[in-house]
mmCIF file of C-alpha atoms and ligand atoms in Angstrom:
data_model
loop_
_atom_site.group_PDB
_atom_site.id
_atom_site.type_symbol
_atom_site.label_atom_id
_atom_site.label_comp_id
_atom_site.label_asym_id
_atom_site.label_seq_id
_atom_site.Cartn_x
_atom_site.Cartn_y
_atom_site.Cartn_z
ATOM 1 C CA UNK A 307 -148.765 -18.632 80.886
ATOM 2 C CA UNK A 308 -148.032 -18.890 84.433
ATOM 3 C CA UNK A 309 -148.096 -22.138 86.653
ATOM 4 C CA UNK A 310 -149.180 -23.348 90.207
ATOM 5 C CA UNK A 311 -149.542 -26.270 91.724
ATOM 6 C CA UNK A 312 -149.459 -28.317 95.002
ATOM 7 C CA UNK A 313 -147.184 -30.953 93.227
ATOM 8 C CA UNK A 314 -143.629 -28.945 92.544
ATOM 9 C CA UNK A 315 -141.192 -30.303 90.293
ATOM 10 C CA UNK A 316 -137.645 -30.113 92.584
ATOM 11 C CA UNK A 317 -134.366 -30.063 91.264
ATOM 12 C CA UNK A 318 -132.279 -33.155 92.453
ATOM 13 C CA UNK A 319 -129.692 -33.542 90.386
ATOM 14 C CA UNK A 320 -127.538 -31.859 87.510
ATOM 15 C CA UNK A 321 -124.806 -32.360 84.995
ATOM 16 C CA UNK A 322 -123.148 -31.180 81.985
ATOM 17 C CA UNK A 323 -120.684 -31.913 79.097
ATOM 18 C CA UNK A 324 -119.246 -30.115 76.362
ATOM 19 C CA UNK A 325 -117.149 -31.582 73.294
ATOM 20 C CA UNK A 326 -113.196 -31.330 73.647
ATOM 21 C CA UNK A 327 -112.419 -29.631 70.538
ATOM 22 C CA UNK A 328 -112.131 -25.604 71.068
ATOM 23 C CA UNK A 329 -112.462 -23.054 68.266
ATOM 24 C CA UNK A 330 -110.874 -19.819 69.896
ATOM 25 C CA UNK A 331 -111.301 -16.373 68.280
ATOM 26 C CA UNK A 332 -107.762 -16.563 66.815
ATOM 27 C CA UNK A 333 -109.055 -19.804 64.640
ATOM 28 C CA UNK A 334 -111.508 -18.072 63.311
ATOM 29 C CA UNK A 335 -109.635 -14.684 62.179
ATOM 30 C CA UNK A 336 -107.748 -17.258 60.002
ATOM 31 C CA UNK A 337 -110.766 -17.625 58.268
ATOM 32 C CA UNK A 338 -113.450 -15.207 58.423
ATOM 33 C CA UNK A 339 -113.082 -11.608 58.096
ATOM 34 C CA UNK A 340 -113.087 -10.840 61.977
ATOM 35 C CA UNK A 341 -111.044 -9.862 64.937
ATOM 36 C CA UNK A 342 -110.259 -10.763 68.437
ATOM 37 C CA UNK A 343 -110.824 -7.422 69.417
ATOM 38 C CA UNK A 344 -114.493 -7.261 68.074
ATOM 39 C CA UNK A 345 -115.685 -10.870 69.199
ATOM 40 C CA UNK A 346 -114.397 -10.195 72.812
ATOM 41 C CA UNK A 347 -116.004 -6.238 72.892
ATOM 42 C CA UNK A 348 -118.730 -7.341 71.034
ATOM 43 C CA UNK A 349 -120.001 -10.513 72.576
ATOM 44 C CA UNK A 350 -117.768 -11.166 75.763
ATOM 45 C CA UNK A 351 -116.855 -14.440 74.121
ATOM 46 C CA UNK A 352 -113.312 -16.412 73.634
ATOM 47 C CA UNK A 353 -113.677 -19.944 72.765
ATOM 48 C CA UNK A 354 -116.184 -22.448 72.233
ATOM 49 C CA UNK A 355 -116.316 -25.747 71.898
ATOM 50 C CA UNK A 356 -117.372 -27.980 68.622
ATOM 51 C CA UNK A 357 -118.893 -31.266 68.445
ATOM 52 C CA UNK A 358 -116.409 -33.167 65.975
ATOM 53 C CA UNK A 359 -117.547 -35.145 62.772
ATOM 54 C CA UNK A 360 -119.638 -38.078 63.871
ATOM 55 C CA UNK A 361 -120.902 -36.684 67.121
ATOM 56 C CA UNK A 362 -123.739 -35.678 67.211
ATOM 57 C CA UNK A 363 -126.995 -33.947 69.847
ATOM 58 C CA UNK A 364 -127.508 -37.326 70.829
ATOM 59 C CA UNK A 365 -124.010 -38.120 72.545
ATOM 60 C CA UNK A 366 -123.349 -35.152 74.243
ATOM 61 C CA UNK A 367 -127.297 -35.534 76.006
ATOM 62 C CA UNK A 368 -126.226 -38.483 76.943
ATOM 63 C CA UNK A 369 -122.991 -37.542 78.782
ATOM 64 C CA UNK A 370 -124.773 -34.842 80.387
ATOM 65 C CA UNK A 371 -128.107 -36.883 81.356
ATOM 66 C CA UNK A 372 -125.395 -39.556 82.877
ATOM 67 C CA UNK A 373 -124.014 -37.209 84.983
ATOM 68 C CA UNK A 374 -127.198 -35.524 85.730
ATOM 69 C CA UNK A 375 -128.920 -38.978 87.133
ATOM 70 C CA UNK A 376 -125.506 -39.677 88.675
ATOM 71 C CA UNK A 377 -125.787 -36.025 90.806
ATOM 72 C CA UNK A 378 -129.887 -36.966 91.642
ATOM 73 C CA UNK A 379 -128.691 -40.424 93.276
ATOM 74 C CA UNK A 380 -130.273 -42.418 91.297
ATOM 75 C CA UNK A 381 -130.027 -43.979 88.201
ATOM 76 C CA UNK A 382 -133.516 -43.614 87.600
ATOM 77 C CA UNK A 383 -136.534 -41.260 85.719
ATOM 78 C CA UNK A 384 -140.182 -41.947 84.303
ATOM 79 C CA UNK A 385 -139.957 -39.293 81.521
ATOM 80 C CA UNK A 386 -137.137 -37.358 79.587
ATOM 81 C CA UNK A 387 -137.610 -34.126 78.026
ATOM 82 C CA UNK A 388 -134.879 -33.474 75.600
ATOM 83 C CA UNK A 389 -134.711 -29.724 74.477
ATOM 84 C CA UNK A 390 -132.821 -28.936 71.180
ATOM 85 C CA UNK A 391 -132.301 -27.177 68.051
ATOM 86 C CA UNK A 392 -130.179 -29.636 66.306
ATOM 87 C CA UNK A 393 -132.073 -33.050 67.158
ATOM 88 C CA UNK A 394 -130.091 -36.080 65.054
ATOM 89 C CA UNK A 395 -132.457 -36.547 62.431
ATOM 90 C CA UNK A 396 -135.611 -34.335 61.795
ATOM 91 C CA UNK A 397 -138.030 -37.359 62.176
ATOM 92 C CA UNK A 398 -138.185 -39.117 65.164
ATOM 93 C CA UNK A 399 -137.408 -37.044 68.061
ATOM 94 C CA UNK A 400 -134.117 -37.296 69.865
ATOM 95 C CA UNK A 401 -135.246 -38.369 73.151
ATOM 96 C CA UNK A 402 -136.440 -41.864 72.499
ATOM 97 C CA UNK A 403 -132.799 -42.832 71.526
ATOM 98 C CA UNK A 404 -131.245 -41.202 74.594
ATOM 99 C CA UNK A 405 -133.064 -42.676 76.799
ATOM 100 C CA UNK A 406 -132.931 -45.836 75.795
ATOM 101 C CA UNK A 407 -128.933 -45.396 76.123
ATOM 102 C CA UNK A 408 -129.042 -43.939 79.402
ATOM 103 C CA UNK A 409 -130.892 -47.352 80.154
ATOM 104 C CA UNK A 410 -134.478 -45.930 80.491
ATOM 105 C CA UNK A 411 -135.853 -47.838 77.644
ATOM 106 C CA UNK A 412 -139.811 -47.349 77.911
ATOM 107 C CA UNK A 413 -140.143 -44.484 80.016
ATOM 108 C CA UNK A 414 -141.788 -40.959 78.198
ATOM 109 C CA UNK A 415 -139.388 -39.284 75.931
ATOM 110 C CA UNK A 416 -139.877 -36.544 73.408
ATOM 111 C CA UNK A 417 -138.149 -33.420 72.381
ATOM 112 C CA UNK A 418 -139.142 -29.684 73.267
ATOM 113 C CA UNK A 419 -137.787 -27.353 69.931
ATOM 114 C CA UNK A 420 -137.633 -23.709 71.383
ATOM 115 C CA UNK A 421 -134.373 -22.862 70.823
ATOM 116 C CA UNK A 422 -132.541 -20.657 72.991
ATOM 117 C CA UNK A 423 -135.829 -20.750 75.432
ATOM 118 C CA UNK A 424 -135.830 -24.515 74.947
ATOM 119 C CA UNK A 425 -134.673 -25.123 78.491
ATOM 120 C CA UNK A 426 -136.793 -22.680 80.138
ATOM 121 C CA UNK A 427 -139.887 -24.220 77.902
ATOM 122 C CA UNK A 428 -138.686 -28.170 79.160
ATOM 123 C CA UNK A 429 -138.492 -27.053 82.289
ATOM 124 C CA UNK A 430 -142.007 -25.843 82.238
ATOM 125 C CA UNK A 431 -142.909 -29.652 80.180
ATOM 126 C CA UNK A 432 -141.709 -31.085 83.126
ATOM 127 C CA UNK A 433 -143.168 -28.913 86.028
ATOM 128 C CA UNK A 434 -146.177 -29.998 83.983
ATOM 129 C CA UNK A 435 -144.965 -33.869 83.836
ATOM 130 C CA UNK A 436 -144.720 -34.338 87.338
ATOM 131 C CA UNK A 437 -147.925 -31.924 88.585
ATOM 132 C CA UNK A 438 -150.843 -33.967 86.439
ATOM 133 C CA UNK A 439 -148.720 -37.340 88.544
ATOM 134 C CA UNK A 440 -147.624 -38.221 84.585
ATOM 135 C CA UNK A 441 -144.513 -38.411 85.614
ATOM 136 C CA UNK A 442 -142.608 -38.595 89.067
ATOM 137 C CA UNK A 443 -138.893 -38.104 88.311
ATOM 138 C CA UNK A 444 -138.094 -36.435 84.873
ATOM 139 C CA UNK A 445 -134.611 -36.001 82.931
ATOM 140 C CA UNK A 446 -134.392 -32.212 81.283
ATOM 141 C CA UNK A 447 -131.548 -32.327 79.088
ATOM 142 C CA UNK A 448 -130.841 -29.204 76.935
ATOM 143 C CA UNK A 449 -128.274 -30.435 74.072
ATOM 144 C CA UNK A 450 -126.902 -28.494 71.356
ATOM 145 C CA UNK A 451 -124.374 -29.409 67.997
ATOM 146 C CA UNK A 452 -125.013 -26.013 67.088
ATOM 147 C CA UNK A 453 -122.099 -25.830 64.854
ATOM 148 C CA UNK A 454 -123.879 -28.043 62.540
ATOM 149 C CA UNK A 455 -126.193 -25.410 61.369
ATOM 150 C CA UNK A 456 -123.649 -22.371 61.221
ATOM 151 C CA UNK A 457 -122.573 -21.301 57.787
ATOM 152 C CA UNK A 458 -118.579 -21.373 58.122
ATOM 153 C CA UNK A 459 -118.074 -18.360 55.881
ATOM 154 C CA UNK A 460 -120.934 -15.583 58.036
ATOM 155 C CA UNK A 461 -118.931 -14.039 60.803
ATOM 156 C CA UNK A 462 -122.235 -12.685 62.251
ATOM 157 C CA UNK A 463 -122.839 -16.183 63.889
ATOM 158 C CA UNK A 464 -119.847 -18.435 63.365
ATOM 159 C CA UNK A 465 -118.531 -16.485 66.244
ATOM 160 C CA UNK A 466 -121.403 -16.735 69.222
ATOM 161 C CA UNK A 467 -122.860 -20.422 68.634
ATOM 162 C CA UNK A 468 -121.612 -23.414 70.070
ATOM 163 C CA UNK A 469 -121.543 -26.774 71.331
ATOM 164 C CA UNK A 470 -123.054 -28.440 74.551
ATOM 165 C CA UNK A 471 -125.510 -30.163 76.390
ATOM 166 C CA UNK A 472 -126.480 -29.521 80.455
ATOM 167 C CA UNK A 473 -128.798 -31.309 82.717
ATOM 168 C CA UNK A 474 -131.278 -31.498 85.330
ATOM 169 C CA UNK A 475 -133.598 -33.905 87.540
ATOM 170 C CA UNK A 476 -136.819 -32.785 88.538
ATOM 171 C CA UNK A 477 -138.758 -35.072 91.067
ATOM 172 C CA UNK A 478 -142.253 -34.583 92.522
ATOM 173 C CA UNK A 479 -141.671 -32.917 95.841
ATOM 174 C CA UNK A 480 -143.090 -30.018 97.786
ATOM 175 C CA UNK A 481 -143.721 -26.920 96.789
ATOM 176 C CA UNK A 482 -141.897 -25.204 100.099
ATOM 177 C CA UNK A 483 -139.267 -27.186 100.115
ATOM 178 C CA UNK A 484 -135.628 -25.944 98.721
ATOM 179 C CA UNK A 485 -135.526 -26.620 94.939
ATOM 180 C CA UNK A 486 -139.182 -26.596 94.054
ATOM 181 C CA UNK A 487 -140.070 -24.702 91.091
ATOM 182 C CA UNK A 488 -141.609 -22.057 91.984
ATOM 183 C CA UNK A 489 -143.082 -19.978 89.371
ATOM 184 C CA UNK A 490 -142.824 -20.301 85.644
ATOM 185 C CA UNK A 491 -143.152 -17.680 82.976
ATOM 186 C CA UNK A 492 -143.701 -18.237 79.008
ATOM 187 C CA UNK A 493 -144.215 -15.932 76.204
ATOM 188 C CA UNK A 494 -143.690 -15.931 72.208
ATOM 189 C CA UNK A 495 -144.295 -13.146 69.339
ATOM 190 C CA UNK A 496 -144.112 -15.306 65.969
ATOM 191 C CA UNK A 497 -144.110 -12.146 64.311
ATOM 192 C CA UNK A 498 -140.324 -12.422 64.997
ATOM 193 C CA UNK A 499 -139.800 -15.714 62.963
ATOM 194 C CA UNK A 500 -137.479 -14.692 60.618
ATOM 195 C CA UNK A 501 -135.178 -12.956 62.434
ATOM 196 C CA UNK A 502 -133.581 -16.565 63.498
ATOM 197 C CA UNK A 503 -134.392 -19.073 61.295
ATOM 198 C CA UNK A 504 -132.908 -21.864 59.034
ATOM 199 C CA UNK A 505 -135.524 -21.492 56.106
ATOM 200 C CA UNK A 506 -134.372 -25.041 54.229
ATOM 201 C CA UNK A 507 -134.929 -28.679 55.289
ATOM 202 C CA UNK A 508 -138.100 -28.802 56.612
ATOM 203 C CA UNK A 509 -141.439 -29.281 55.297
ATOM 204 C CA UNK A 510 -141.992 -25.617 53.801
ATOM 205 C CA UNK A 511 -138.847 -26.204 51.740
ATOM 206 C CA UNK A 512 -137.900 -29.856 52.528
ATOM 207 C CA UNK A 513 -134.683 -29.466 49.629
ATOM 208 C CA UNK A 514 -132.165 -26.032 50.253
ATOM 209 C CA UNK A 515 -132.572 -23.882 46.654
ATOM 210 C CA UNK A 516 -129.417 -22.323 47.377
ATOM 211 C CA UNK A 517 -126.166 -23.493 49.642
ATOM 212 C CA UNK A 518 -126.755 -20.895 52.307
ATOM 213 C CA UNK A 519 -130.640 -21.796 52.982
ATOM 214 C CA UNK A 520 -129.575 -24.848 54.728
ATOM 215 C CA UNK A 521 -127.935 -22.744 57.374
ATOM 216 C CA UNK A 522 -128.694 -20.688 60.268
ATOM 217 C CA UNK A 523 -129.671 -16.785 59.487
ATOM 218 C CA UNK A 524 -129.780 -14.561 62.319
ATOM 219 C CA UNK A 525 -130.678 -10.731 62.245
ATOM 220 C CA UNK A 526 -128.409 -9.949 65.476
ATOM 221 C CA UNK A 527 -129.251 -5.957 66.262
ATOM 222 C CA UNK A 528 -132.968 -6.863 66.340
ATOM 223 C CA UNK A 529 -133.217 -9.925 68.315
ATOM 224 C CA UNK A 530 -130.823 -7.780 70.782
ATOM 225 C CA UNK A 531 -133.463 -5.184 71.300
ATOM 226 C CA UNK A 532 -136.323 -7.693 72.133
ATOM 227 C CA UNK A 533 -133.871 -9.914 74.213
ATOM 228 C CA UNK A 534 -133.608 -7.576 77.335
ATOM 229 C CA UNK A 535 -137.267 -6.212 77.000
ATOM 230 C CA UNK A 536 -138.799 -9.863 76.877
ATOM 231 C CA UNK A 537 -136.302 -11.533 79.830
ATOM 232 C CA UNK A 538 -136.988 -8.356 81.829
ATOM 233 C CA UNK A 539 -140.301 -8.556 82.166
ATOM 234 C CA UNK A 540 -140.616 -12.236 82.430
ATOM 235 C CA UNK A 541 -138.285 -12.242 85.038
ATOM 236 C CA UNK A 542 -140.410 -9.361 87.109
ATOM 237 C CA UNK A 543 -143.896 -11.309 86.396
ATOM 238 C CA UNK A 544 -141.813 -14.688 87.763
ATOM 239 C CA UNK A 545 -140.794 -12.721 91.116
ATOM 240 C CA UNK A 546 -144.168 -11.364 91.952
ATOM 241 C CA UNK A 547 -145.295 -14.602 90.922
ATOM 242 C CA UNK A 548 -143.109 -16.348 93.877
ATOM 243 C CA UNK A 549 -143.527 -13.336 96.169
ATOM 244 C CA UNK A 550 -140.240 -11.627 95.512
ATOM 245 C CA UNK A 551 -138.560 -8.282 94.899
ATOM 246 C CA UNK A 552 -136.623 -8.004 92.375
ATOM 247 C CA UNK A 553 -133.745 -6.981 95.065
ATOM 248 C CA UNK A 554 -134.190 -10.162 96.714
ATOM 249 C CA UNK A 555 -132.539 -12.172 93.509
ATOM 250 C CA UNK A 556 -129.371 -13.601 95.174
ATOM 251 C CA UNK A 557 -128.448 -15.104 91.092
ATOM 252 C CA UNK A 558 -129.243 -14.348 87.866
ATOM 253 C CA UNK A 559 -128.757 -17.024 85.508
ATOM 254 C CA UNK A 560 -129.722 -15.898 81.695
ATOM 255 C CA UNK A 561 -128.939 -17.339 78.951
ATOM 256 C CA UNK A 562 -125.948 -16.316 77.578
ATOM 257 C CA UNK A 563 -126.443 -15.077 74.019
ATOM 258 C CA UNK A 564 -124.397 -12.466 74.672
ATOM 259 C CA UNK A 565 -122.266 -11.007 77.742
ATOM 260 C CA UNK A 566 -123.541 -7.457 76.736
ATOM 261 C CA UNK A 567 -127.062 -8.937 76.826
ATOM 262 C CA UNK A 568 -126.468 -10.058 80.162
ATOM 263 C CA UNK A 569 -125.267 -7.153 81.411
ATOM 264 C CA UNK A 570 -128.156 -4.746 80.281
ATOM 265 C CA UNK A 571 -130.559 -7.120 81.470
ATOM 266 C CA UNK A 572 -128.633 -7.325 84.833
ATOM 267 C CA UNK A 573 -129.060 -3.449 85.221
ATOM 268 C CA UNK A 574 -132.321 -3.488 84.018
ATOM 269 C CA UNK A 575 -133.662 -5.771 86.909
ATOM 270 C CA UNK A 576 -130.859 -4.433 89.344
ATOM 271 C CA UNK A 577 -128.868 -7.170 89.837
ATOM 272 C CA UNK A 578 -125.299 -6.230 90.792
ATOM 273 C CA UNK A 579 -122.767 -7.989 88.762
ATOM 274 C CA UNK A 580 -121.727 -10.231 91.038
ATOM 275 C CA UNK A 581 -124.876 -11.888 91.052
ATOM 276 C CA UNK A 582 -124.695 -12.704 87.269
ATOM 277 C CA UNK A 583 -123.942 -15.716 86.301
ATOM 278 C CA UNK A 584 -121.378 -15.905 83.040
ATOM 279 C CA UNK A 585 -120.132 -18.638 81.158
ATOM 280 C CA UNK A 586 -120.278 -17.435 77.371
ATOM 281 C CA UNK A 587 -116.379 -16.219 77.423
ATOM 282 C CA UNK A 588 -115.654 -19.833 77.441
ATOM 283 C CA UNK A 589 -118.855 -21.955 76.013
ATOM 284 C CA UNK A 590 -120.309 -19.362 73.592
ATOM 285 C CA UNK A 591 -123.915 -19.424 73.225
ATOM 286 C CA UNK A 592 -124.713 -23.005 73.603
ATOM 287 C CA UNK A 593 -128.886 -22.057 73.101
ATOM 288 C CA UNK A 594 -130.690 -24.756 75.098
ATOM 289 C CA UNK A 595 -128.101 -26.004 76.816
ATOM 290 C CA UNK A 596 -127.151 -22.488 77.787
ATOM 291 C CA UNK A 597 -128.568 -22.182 81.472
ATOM 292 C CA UNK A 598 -127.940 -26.305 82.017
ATOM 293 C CA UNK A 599 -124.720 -25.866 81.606
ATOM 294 C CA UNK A 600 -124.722 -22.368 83.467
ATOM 295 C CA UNK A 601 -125.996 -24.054 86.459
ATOM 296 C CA UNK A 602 -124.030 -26.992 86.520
ATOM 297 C CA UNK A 603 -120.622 -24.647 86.346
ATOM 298 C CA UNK A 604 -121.713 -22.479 88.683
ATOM 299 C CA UNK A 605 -123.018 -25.367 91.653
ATOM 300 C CA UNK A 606 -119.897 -26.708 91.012
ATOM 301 C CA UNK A 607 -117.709 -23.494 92.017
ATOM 302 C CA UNK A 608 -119.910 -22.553 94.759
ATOM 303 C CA UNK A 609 -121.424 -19.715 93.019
ATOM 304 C CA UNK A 610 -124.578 -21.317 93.218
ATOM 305 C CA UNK A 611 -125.005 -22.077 96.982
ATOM 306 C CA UNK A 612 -128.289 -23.638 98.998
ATOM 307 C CA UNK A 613 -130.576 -20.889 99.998
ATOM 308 C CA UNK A 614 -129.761 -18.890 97.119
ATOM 309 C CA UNK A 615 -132.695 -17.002 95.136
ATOM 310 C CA UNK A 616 -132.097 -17.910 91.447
ATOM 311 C CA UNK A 617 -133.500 -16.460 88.771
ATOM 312 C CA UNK A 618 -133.671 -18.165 85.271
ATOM 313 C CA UNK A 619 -134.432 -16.664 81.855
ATOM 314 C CA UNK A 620 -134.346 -17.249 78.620
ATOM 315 C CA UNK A 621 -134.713 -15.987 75.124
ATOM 316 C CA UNK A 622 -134.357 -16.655 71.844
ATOM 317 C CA UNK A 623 -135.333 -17.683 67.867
ATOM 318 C CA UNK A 624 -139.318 -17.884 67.208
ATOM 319 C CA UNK A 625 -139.110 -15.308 69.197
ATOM 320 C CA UNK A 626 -139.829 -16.785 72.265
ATOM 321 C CA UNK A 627 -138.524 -16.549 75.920
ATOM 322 C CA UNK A 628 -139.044 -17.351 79.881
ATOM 323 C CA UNK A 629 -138.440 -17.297 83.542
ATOM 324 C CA UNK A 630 -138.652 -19.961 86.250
ATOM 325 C CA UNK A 631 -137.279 -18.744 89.791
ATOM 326 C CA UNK A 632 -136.232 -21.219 92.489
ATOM 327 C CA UNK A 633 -134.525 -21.358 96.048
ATOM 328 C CA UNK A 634 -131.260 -23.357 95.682
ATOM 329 C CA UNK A 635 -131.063 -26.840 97.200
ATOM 330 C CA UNK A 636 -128.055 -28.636 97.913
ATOM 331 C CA UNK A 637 -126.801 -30.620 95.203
ATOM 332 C CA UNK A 638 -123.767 -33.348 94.621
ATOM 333 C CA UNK A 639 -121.624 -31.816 91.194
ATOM 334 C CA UNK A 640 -120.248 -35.432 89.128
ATOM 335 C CA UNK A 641 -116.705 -34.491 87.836
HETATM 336 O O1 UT7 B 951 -129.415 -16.727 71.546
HETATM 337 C C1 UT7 B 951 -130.554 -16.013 71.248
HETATM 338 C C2 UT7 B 951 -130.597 -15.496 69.859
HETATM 339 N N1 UT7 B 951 -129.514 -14.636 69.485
HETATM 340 C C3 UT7 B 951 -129.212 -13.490 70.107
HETATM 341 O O2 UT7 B 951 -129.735 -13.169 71.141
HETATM 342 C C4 UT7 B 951 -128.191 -12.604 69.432
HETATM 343 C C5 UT7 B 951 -128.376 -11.175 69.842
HETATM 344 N N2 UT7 B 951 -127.548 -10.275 69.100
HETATM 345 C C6 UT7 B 951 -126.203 -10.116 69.300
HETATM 346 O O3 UT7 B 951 -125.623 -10.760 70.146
HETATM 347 C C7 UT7 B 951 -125.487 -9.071 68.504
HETATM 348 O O4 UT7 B 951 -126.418 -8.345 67.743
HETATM 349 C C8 UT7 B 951 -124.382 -9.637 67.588
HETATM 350 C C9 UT7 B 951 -123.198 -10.083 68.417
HETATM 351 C C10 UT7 B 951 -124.930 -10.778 66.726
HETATM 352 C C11 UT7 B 951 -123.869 -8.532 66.637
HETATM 353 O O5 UT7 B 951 -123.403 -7.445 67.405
HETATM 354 P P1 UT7 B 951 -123.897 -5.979 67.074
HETATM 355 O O6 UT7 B 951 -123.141 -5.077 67.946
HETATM 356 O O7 UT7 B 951 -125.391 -5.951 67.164
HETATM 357 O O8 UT7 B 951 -123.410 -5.793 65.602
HETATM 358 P P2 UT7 B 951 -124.287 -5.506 64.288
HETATM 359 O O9 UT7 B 951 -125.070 -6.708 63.893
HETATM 360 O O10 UT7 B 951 -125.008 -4.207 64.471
HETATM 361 O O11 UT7 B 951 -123.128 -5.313 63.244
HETATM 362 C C12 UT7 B 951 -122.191 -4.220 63.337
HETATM 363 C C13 UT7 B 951 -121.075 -4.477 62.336
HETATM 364 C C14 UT7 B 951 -121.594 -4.895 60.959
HETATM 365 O O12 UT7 B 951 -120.755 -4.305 59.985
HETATM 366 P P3 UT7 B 951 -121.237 -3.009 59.192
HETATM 367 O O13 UT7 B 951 -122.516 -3.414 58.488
HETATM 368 O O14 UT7 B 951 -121.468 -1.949 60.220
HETATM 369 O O15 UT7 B 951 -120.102 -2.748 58.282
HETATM 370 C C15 UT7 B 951 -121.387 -6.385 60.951
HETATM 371 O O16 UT7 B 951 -121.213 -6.900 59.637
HETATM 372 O O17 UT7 B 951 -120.275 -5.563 62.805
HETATM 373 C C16 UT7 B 951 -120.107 -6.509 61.744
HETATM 374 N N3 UT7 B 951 -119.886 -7.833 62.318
HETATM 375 C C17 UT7 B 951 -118.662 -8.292 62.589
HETATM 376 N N4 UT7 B 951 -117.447 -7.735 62.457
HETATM 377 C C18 UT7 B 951 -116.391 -8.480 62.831
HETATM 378 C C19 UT7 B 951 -120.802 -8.781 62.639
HETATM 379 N N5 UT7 B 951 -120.182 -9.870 63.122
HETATM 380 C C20 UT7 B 951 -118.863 -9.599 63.097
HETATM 381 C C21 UT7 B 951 -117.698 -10.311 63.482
HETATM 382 N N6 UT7 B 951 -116.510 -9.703 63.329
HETATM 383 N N7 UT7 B 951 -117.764 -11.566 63.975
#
């Protein structure tokens, strides 16, 4: 899929949250068969954080959609897009109940399920939003209680996932102008559904059969090999799509399933390391509020700078995966 149109969606505003409670490596060798050693060399990661019992997708979106409005200058939006894996119930969406707590009672609001591409996938829900005129200002949150679908006792996954939410504000504004989406790249292979999946709860097995169907399952290696293949190629179809070279990428902001990831998808499309944008050793992967809460980090050290050339990608369970690209604008970070 690719996208044009004379009515961009331009980033305004963005914020982010996480839970306080951190789960470093060291917790978990006390109770899985694992090491320090392997999670760092393995997955670049050192703590995350968990949402504790009683919090839930909803209250971490709305922290970060606060603080997102907060950063755009106003408190205000027509539509919000809520992208998640872990919404609070399975029926009705998520969204309606945020924004109605972030005060926006009436306006649009649904969820986007893509998982780790979720925020790549809302962003191009909104791009859409605001080029029909549907919508004029919309709220992208990407939120994530991952934790509550890991099984405590698989190593495999108990280590990477975890908690967050990051978001943006998209308003209608001109394509030229700093901030405008500029291209927008999406892509799925179903043929990779089970490779991340939670087979119970919904409706082709509404009740788990067994303890562990009720949980995450991820098959790691393969998912690995498509990752860097998929977000490479998306990300060169999104550059010639805006006009670029792939050398003219000032930042590379990909999700961060995985610092290794990262890093081979860094040298694939030749983007020094210091153009890479890393969060997991801290966050873990986060899935759709991976590159929210990437940008929001990064704009708020400097990283991220007006006039930069971002790249954003995205990959993950369905298989699906995506690229936007952008010129940085100037935007206000909310503490
Ligand atoms: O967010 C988007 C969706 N997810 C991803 O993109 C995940 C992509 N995949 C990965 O990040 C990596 O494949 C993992 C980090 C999940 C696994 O790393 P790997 O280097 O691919 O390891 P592996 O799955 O090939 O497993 C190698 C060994 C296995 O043991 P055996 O069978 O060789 O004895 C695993 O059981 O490592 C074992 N292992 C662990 N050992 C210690 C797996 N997890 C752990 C662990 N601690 N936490």
């Amino acid at each position: 899929m690719t996208y044009r149109s004379p009515r961009a969606a331009v980033l305004t505003g963005l914020g982010s949250w996480l839970p306080p409670d951190t789960v470093t490596n060291a917790d978990l060798e006390a109770t899985l068969d694992t090491s320090d050693e392997w999670i760092r060399s393995r997955t670049g990661i050192a703590t995350r954080r968990r949402v504790s019992p009683g919090v839930s997708t909803s209250d971490l979106a709305v922290e970060a959609g606060l603080k997102a409005l907060k950063s755009s200058g106003s408190g205000g939006a027509d539509a919000v897009v809520l992208a998640t894996t872990t919404p609070d119930e399975l029926c009705p969406a998520t969204a309606p109940d945020v924004a109605s707590r972030l005060g926006l009672s009436g306006v649009a609001a649904f969820d986007v399920s893509a998982v780790c591409a979720g925020f790549v996938y809302g962003l191009a829900t909104a791009a859409g939003l605001v080029a029909t005129g549907v919508a004029d200002r919309v709220l992208l949150i990407g939120a994530e209680a991952f934790s509550t679908l890991i099984d405590p006792g698989d190593r495999s996954t108990a280590a990477i996932f975890g908690d967050g939410a990051g978001a943006v504000v998209l308003r209608a504004g001109d394509p030229d102008e700093p901030g405008a989406i500029i291209s927008l790249v999406l892509g799925s292979d179903g043929g990779g559904n089970d490779l991340l999946n939670v087979p119970a709860g919904g409706a082709r097995r509404r009740v788990p059969t067994e303890e562990h169907s009720r949980y995450l399952r991820m098959q790691g290696r393969e998912i690995f090999r498509f990752a860097v293949r998929h977000m490479a190629a998306a990300c060169a179809t999104a550059a010639e799509q805006a006009g670029w070279q792939l050398s003219d990428i000032d930042r590379l902001v990909a999700h961060q399933a995985n610092a290794r990831i990262s890093n081979a998808l860094g040298d694939a499309l030749g983007v020094p390391p210091e153009g890479r944008a890393s969060n997991i050793e801290h966050v873990g992967n986060t899935a759709s509020a991976s590159v929210p809460l990437l940008l929001d980090e990064d704009n708020a050290s400097g990283a991220l700078s007006e006039g930069q050339r971002v790249m954003i990608t995205a990959f993950g369970g369905g298989l699906a995966w995506g690229a936007a690209t952008l010129v940085w604008p100037s935007l206000t970070t909310v503490a």
